[in-house]
Amino acid sequence: MTASSAAPAELPDAAAPAGSPADPKTFVRTAFDLGDVVLRPWTRADADSEAVLDALVTAAADPVVALWNPIRATDRDAARTWVEARDDGWEKGTAASFAIRDAADGAVLGSATLRWTDRADGLAMIGYLLLPAARGRGAVTRAVAAITDWGFDTADVRRVEIAHAVENAASCRVADRCGYLPEGVLRESYRFGDGEYHDEHLHARLAKDPRP
């Protein structure tokens, strides 16, 4: 199943994000069925699962994640705090963070977050990470495509950006496959996990762009 055929399902039992119900720029907690992969909003219930916390600790220890997508999940307590922060993003209406899970056993494969950079102007950015064992099956590509389209369709997002270190070829491939056009190089724009500032490739999609 391709990301474009994802089946979003609003979660009516979840707490509504902050903001006026009349505000179209609102992230509503939603789940996605991508076939062998599902996307579900991070919630505080996930912070009670040892399996989830251990998966996040494993992710944080992976050299690729630690370099390009560092997360503060060095132990279960830190991972619990990380999960709670993702839930806070939903509550405050600032970010929509999804756990990427295996559809068969529910194992955590990674995470993807669409967050506002300028909510009033409809500008957002998306970021993602994947556990080592989950790589090579297109999970992140499908997740990014589904979440991007959902943001355009349901939250009045106008433009979404992806910025990644120029050395991070895997992230560049995700952006290309999801229809994010290259827009240039941001020089020494972000300090990554190695403590050094790296140049970044900037990609972006507009709501009016053709969908891949």
Coordinates of C-alpha atoms in Angstrom, one line a residue:
M1 CA 0.0 0.0 0.0
T2 CA 1.4 3.4 -0.9
A3 CA 1.3 6.4 1.4
S4 CA -1.1 8.2 -0.9
S5 CA -3.7 5.4 -0.1
A6 CA -3.3 5.8 3.6
A7 CA -6.5 5.6 5.6
P8 CA -6.6 8.3 8.3
A9 CA -9.0 7.7 11.2
E10 CA -9.7 10.5 13.6
L11 CA -9.5 9.4 17.2
P12 CA -12.6 10.8 18.9
D13 CA -11.6 9.7 22.4
A14 CA -8.4 11.7 22.4
A15 CA -8.1 15.1 24.0
A16 CA -8.6 17.9 21.6
P17 CA -5.6 20.2 20.8
A18 CA -5.4 23.7 22.2
G19 CA -7.0 26.4 20.2
S20 CA -10.5 27.5 19.1
P21 CA -12.6 24.7 17.5
A22 CA -13.1 27.2 14.7
D23 CA -9.4 27.5 14.0
P24 CA -8.7 25.5 10.8
K25 CA -5.0 25.3 11.7
T26 CA -5.5 22.6 14.3
F27 CA -3.9 19.2 14.5
V28 CA -6.5 16.6 15.4
R29 CA -5.3 13.3 16.7
T30 CA -5.5 10.8 13.9
A31 CA -4.3 7.3 13.2
F32 CA -3.1 6.0 9.8
D33 CA -3.2 2.5 8.3
L34 CA -0.3 2.1 5.9
G35 CA -0.6 -1.6 5.5
D36 CA 2.3 -3.3 7.3
V37 CA 2.9 0.0 9.2
V38 CA 0.6 2.1 11.3
L39 CA 0.9 5.6 12.6
R40 CA -0.6 6.5 16.0
P41 CA -0.2 9.7 18.0
W42 CA 2.2 9.5 20.9
T43 CA 0.3 9.6 24.2
R44 CA 1.0 9.4 27.9
A45 CA -0.1 5.8 27.8
D46 CA 3.0 5.0 25.8
A47 CA 5.1 6.3 28.6
D48 CA 3.8 3.4 30.8
S49 CA 5.0 0.7 28.3
E50 CA 8.5 -0.7 29.1
A51 CA 8.7 -2.1 25.5
V52 CA 8.1 1.4 24.1
L53 CA 10.6 3.0 26.4
D54 CA 13.2 0.4 25.7
A55 CA 12.7 0.9 21.9
L56 CA 13.3 4.6 22.4
V57 CA 16.5 4.0 24.4
T58 CA 17.7 1.7 21.6
A59 CA 16.9 4.4 19.1
A60 CA 18.8 7.1 21.1
A61 CA 21.9 4.8 21.3
D62 CA 22.0 4.2 17.5
P63 CA 24.9 6.1 16.0
V64 CA 22.8 7.3 13.0
V65 CA 20.0 8.6 15.2
A66 CA 22.5 10.1 17.7
L67 CA 24.2 12.0 15.0
W68 CA 21.4 13.3 12.8
N69 CA 18.2 13.0 15.0
P70 CA 19.4 13.0 18.6
I71 CA 16.7 12.4 21.2
R72 CA 16.9 12.6 25.0
A73 CA 16.1 9.0 25.8
T74 CA 19.3 7.6 27.4
D75 CA 17.3 5.5 29.9
R76 CA 13.6 4.7 30.6
D77 CA 13.1 7.8 32.7
A78 CA 14.4 10.1 30.0
A79 CA 12.4 8.2 27.4
R80 CA 9.3 8.6 29.5
T81 CA 9.9 12.4 29.6
W82 CA 10.4 12.4 25.8
V83 CA 7.1 10.6 25.2
E84 CA 5.3 13.0 27.5
A85 CA 6.7 16.0 25.6
R86 CA 5.3 14.5 22.4
D87 CA 1.9 14.3 24.0
D88 CA 2.2 17.9 25.2
G89 CA 2.7 19.0 21.6
W90 CA -0.7 17.6 20.7
E91 CA -2.3 19.2 23.8
K92 CA -0.8 22.6 23.1
G93 CA -1.5 22.4 19.4
T94 CA 2.1 23.1 18.5
A95 CA 3.1 19.7 17.0
A96 CA 1.6 16.4 15.7
S97 CA 3.9 13.6 16.8
F98 CA 3.3 10.0 15.6
A99 CA 4.8 6.7 16.6
I100 CA 5.6 4.6 13.6
R101 CA 4.6 1.1 14.6
D102 CA 4.6 -2.4 13.1
A103 CA 1.1 -3.3 12.2
A104 CA 1.6 -7.0 13.1
D105 CA 3.0 -6.7 16.6
G106 CA 2.8 -3.0 17.5
A107 CA 6.6 -2.7 17.9
V108 CA 7.9 0.9 17.7
L109 CA 9.8 1.4 14.5
G110 CA 10.3 5.2 14.7
S111 CA 8.7 8.6 15.0
A112 CA 7.6 11.4 12.8
T113 CA 6.6 14.9 13.8
L114 CA 4.9 17.7 11.9
R115 CA 5.3 21.0 13.9
W116 CA 4.3 24.6 13.3
T117 CA 7.1 27.1 12.7
D118 CA 4.6 29.9 12.0
R119 CA 1.1 28.7 12.7
A120 CA -0.6 32.0 11.7
D121 CA 1.1 31.8 8.2
G122 CA 0.6 28.1 7.8
L123 CA 4.3 27.2 7.8
A124 CA 5.4 23.8 9.3
M125 CA 8.4 21.5 9.4
I126 CA 8.5 17.7 9.5
G127 CA 11.2 15.5 11.1
Y128 CA 11.6 11.8 11.5
L129 CA 13.7 9.0 12.8
L130 CA 13.8 5.2 12.4
L131 CA 15.2 2.4 14.5
P132 CA 18.0 0.4 12.8
A133 CA 16.0 -2.8 12.5
A134 CA 13.2 -1.0 10.7
R135 CA 15.2 0.5 7.9
G136 CA 14.9 -0.6 4.3
R137 CA 11.1 -1.1 4.2
G138 CA 10.0 2.4 3.2
A139 CA 8.3 3.1 6.6
V140 CA 9.6 6.7 7.0
T141 CA 8.9 7.6 3.4
R142 CA 5.3 6.4 3.7
A143 CA 4.9 8.1 7.0
V144 CA 6.2 11.4 5.8
A145 CA 4.0 11.4 2.7
A146 CA 0.9 10.5 4.7
I147 CA 1.4 13.1 7.4
T148 CA 2.3 15.8 4.9
D149 CA -0.9 15.2 2.9
W150 CA -2.9 15.1 6.1
G151 CA -1.5 18.4 7.2
F152 CA -2.4 20.0 3.9
D153 CA -5.9 18.5 3.9
T154 CA -7.0 18.9 7.6
A155 CA -4.9 21.6 9.3
D156 CA -4.7 24.4 6.6
V157 CA -0.9 23.9 6.3
R158 CA 0.4 26.0 3.4
R159 CA 4.1 25.0 3.3
V160 CA 6.1 22.1 4.9
E161 CA 9.9 22.1 5.1
I162 CA 12.5 19.4 5.6
A163 CA 16.0 20.4 6.6
H164 CA 18.7 17.8 6.9
A165 CA 22.5 17.7 7.0
V166 CA 24.0 17.5 3.6
E167 CA 25.8 14.4 4.6
N168 CA 22.5 12.7 5.5
A169 CA 21.8 11.0 2.2
A170 CA 19.0 8.8 3.5
S171 CA 17.0 11.8 4.7
C172 CA 17.5 13.5 1.3
R173 CA 16.1 10.4 -0.4
V174 CA 13.0 10.6 1.8
A175 CA 12.4 14.2 0.9
D176 CA 12.8 13.5 -2.8
R177 CA 10.4 10.5 -2.7
C178 CA 7.8 12.5 -0.9
G179 CA 7.8 15.3 -3.4
Y180 CA 9.7 17.9 -1.4
L181 CA 11.6 20.0 -3.9
P182 CA 15.2 21.1 -3.1
E183 CA 15.5 24.8 -2.5
G184 CA 19.1 25.3 -1.5
V185 CA 21.8 24.9 1.1
L186 CA 21.6 26.5 4.6
R187 CA 25.3 27.1 5.6
E188 CA 26.3 25.9 9.1
S189 CA 22.7 26.2 10.1
Y190 CA 22.3 23.5 12.8
R191 CA 24.4 21.9 15.5
F192 CA 24.0 18.1 15.2
G193 CA 24.8 15.3 17.6
D194 CA 28.5 15.6 17.0
G195 CA 28.5 19.1 18.4
E196 CA 29.4 20.6 15.0
Y197 CA 27.4 23.0 12.8
H198 CA 26.6 21.4 9.5
D199 CA 25.3 22.8 6.2
E200 CA 21.7 21.6 5.6
H201 CA 19.7 20.9 2.4
L202 CA 16.4 22.7 2.5
H203 CA 13.4 20.9 0.8
A204 CA 9.8 22.1 0.8
R205 CA 6.3 21.2 -0.4
L206 CA 3.5 23.6 -0.9
A207 CA -0.1 22.6 -0.5
K208 CA -0.7 23.4 -4.2
D209 CA 2.3 21.3 -5.4
P210 CA 1.5 18.0 -7.3
R211 CA 1.4 15.0 -5.0
P212 CA 3.9 12.2 -5.8

